[in-house]
């Protein structure tokens, strides 16, 4: 009787193990992973935004922006560069990028008539169709203007 009990107990444990394994295994499906992957869609990005950290008032400051296309196909977007501190628009234009390429754009910011202080320069790309990753579409830097 002791042997039959051990065999039954082992069978019950085996059945519970298999049932647990199968129930855990069915909670994951490749389709679920595919849905997660499909929800992240890259598009365009601001690769870099460069300008001098300090500059002299009255001089033009060159602001260099490198934008990139993270897709394999062409993308068209609008790049806008502003100084929110003064509410100035420094530049705005449509940009067409081939797939998986980048492009450098340079603007000159006229600082004539500004006061000493710290100014924010902001570059922003409009999102492209179906793009879900948009946190890399905006960059900003600070420039200290002095006499």
Short mmCIF file of C-alpha atoms in Angstrom, two decimals:
data_model
loop_
_atom_site.label_atom_id
_atom_site.label_comp_id
_atom_site.label_asym_id
_atom_site.label_seq_id
_atom_site.Cartn_x
_atom_site.Cartn_y
_atom_site.Cartn_z
CA UNK A 1 0.00 0.00 0.00
CA UNK A 2 2.91 2.34 0.68
CA UNK A 3 4.25 1.83 -2.85
CA UNK A 4 0.86 2.57 -4.49
CA UNK A 5 0.60 5.76 -2.45
CA UNK A 6 4.06 6.89 -3.61
CA UNK A 7 3.19 6.17 -7.24
CA UNK A 8 -0.07 8.12 -6.97
CA UNK A 9 1.68 10.97 -5.23
CA UNK A 10 4.33 11.08 -7.95
CA UNK A 11 1.66 11.05 -10.66
CA UNK A 12 -0.21 13.89 -8.96
CA UNK A 13 3.01 15.88 -8.63
CA UNK A 14 3.89 15.19 -12.27
CA UNK A 15 0.41 16.24 -13.44
CA UNK A 16 0.59 19.41 -11.34
CA UNK A 17 4.06 20.17 -12.71
CA UNK A 18 2.96 19.70 -16.31
CA UNK A 19 -0.21 21.71 -15.76
CA UNK A 20 1.79 24.55 -14.15
CA UNK A 21 4.35 24.48 -16.96
CA UNK A 22 1.65 24.56 -19.63
CA UNK A 23 -0.32 27.33 -17.96
CA UNK A 24 2.80 29.47 -17.65
CA UNK A 25 3.84 28.61 -21.18
CA UNK A 26 0.49 29.62 -22.67
CA UNK A 27 0.60 33.05 -21.05
CA UNK A 28 3.41 33.94 -23.48
CA UNK A 29 2.70 34.00 -27.15
CA UNK A 30 4.92 35.23 -29.98
CA UNK A 31 2.00 37.36 -31.15
CA UNK A 32 2.14 39.26 -27.83
CA UNK A 33 5.82 39.98 -28.39
CA UNK A 34 5.09 41.07 -31.95
CA UNK A 35 2.46 43.54 -30.69
CA UNK A 36 4.99 45.05 -28.27
CA UNK A 37 7.56 45.35 -31.04
CA UNK A 38 5.10 46.91 -33.47
CA UNK A 39 4.10 49.60 -30.98
CA UNK A 40 7.62 51.14 -31.06
CA UNK A 41 8.06 52.96 -34.36
CA UNK A 42 11.15 55.11 -34.90
CA UNK A 43 11.20 57.96 -37.36
CA UNK A 44 13.36 61.05 -37.36
CA UNK A 45 15.73 62.22 -34.65
CA UNK A 46 17.90 65.15 -33.71
CA UNK A 47 21.31 63.51 -33.55
CA UNK A 48 23.07 66.59 -32.19
CA UNK A 49 22.61 70.27 -31.46
CA UNK A 50 25.82 72.28 -31.12
CA UNK A 51 26.60 75.92 -30.44
CA UNK A 52 29.16 77.74 -28.31
CA UNK A 53 28.42 77.66 -24.58
CA UNK A 54 29.50 81.32 -24.31
CA UNK A 55 29.23 84.06 -26.89
CA UNK A 56 29.55 87.81 -27.27
CA UNK A 57 26.42 89.93 -27.66
CA UNK A 58 26.10 91.48 -31.12
CA UNK A 59 27.80 88.65 -32.97
CA UNK A 60 26.14 85.97 -35.02
CA UNK A 61 26.26 82.55 -33.42
CA UNK A 62 26.36 79.46 -35.60
CA UNK A 63 23.96 76.75 -34.47
CA UNK A 64 24.65 73.34 -35.97
CA UNK A 65 21.96 70.66 -36.00
CA UNK A 66 22.41 67.11 -37.25
CA UNK A 67 19.13 65.36 -38.01
CA UNK A 68 18.72 61.70 -38.87
CA UNK A 69 16.24 59.28 -40.38
CA UNK A 70 16.03 56.03 -38.42
CA UNK A 71 13.85 54.39 -41.05
CA UNK A 72 14.91 52.48 -44.15
CA UNK A 73 12.59 54.60 -46.32
CA UNK A 74 12.61 58.32 -47.15
CA UNK A 75 11.16 60.70 -44.59
CA UNK A 76 10.15 64.34 -44.85
CA UNK A 77 9.83 66.48 -41.74
CA UNK A 78 10.01 70.11 -40.66
CA UNK A 79 12.91 71.36 -38.56
CA UNK A 80 12.24 74.39 -36.37
CA UNK A 81 14.96 76.13 -34.36
CA UNK A 82 13.89 78.77 -31.84
CA UNK A 83 15.07 80.75 -28.86
CA UNK A 84 12.19 80.37 -26.37
CA UNK A 85 13.87 82.92 -24.09
CA UNK A 86 13.31 85.71 -26.66
CA UNK A 87 10.51 84.01 -28.62
CA UNK A 88 12.69 84.27 -31.78
CA UNK A 89 12.46 81.82 -34.62
CA UNK A 90 16.01 81.19 -35.80
CA UNK A 91 15.14 78.88 -38.66
CA UNK A 92 12.40 76.66 -40.07
CA UNK A 93 12.45 74.47 -43.16
CA UNK A 94 11.26 71.18 -44.59
CA UNK A 95 13.91 68.48 -44.72
CA UNK A 96 13.83 65.32 -46.83
CA UNK A 97 16.08 62.50 -45.65
CA UNK A 98 16.88 59.29 -47.48
CA UNK A 99 16.51 56.11 -45.43
CA UNK A 100 19.05 55.60 -42.63
CA UNK A 101 20.89 58.85 -43.33
CA UNK A 102 21.71 62.06 -41.50
CA UNK A 103 22.14 65.66 -42.57
CA UNK A 104 23.79 68.73 -41.04
CA UNK A 105 21.97 72.09 -41.05
CA UNK A 106 23.60 75.31 -39.83
CA UNK A 107 21.75 78.50 -38.85
CA UNK A 108 23.19 81.86 -37.82
CA UNK A 109 21.51 83.45 -34.78
CA UNK A 110 21.76 87.24 -34.62
CA UNK A 111 22.33 88.30 -31.00
CA UNK A 112 22.28 92.05 -31.70
CA UNK A 113 20.25 93.97 -29.13
CA UNK A 114 20.09 91.14 -26.60
CA UNK A 115 21.07 91.53 -22.94
CA UNK A 116 23.60 89.56 -20.95
CA UNK A 117 22.23 86.28 -19.68
CA UNK A 118 21.50 82.67 -20.46
CA UNK A 119 19.45 81.87 -23.55
CA UNK A 120 17.87 78.57 -24.52
CA UNK A 121 18.13 77.31 -28.09
CA UNK A 122 15.60 74.63 -29.01
CA UNK A 123 15.54 72.41 -32.10
CA UNK A 124 12.44 70.37 -32.91
CA UNK A 125 11.51 67.97 -35.70
CA UNK A 126 7.87 67.32 -36.54
CA UNK A 127 6.99 63.67 -36.18
CA UNK A 128 6.61 61.60 -39.30
CA UNK A 129 3.59 59.32 -39.98
CA UNK A 130 3.28 56.39 -37.55
CA UNK A 131 6.27 57.53 -35.47
CA UNK A 132 5.82 56.65 -31.80
CA UNK A 133 9.29 57.41 -30.43
CA UNK A 134 9.24 61.21 -30.37
CA UNK A 135 11.35 62.06 -27.32
CA UNK A 136 14.40 62.24 -29.61
CA UNK A 137 12.70 64.80 -31.87
CA UNK A 138 13.56 67.68 -29.52
CA UNK A 139 16.86 68.97 -28.13
CA UNK A 140 17.85 72.16 -26.42
CA UNK A 141 21.00 73.83 -25.17
CA UNK A 142 21.87 76.93 -23.17
CA UNK A 143 24.14 79.73 -24.35
CA UNK A 144 25.55 82.40 -22.05
CA UNK A 145 25.68 85.79 -23.77
CA UNK A 146 28.18 88.33 -22.45
CA UNK A 147 29.45 91.78 -23.44
#
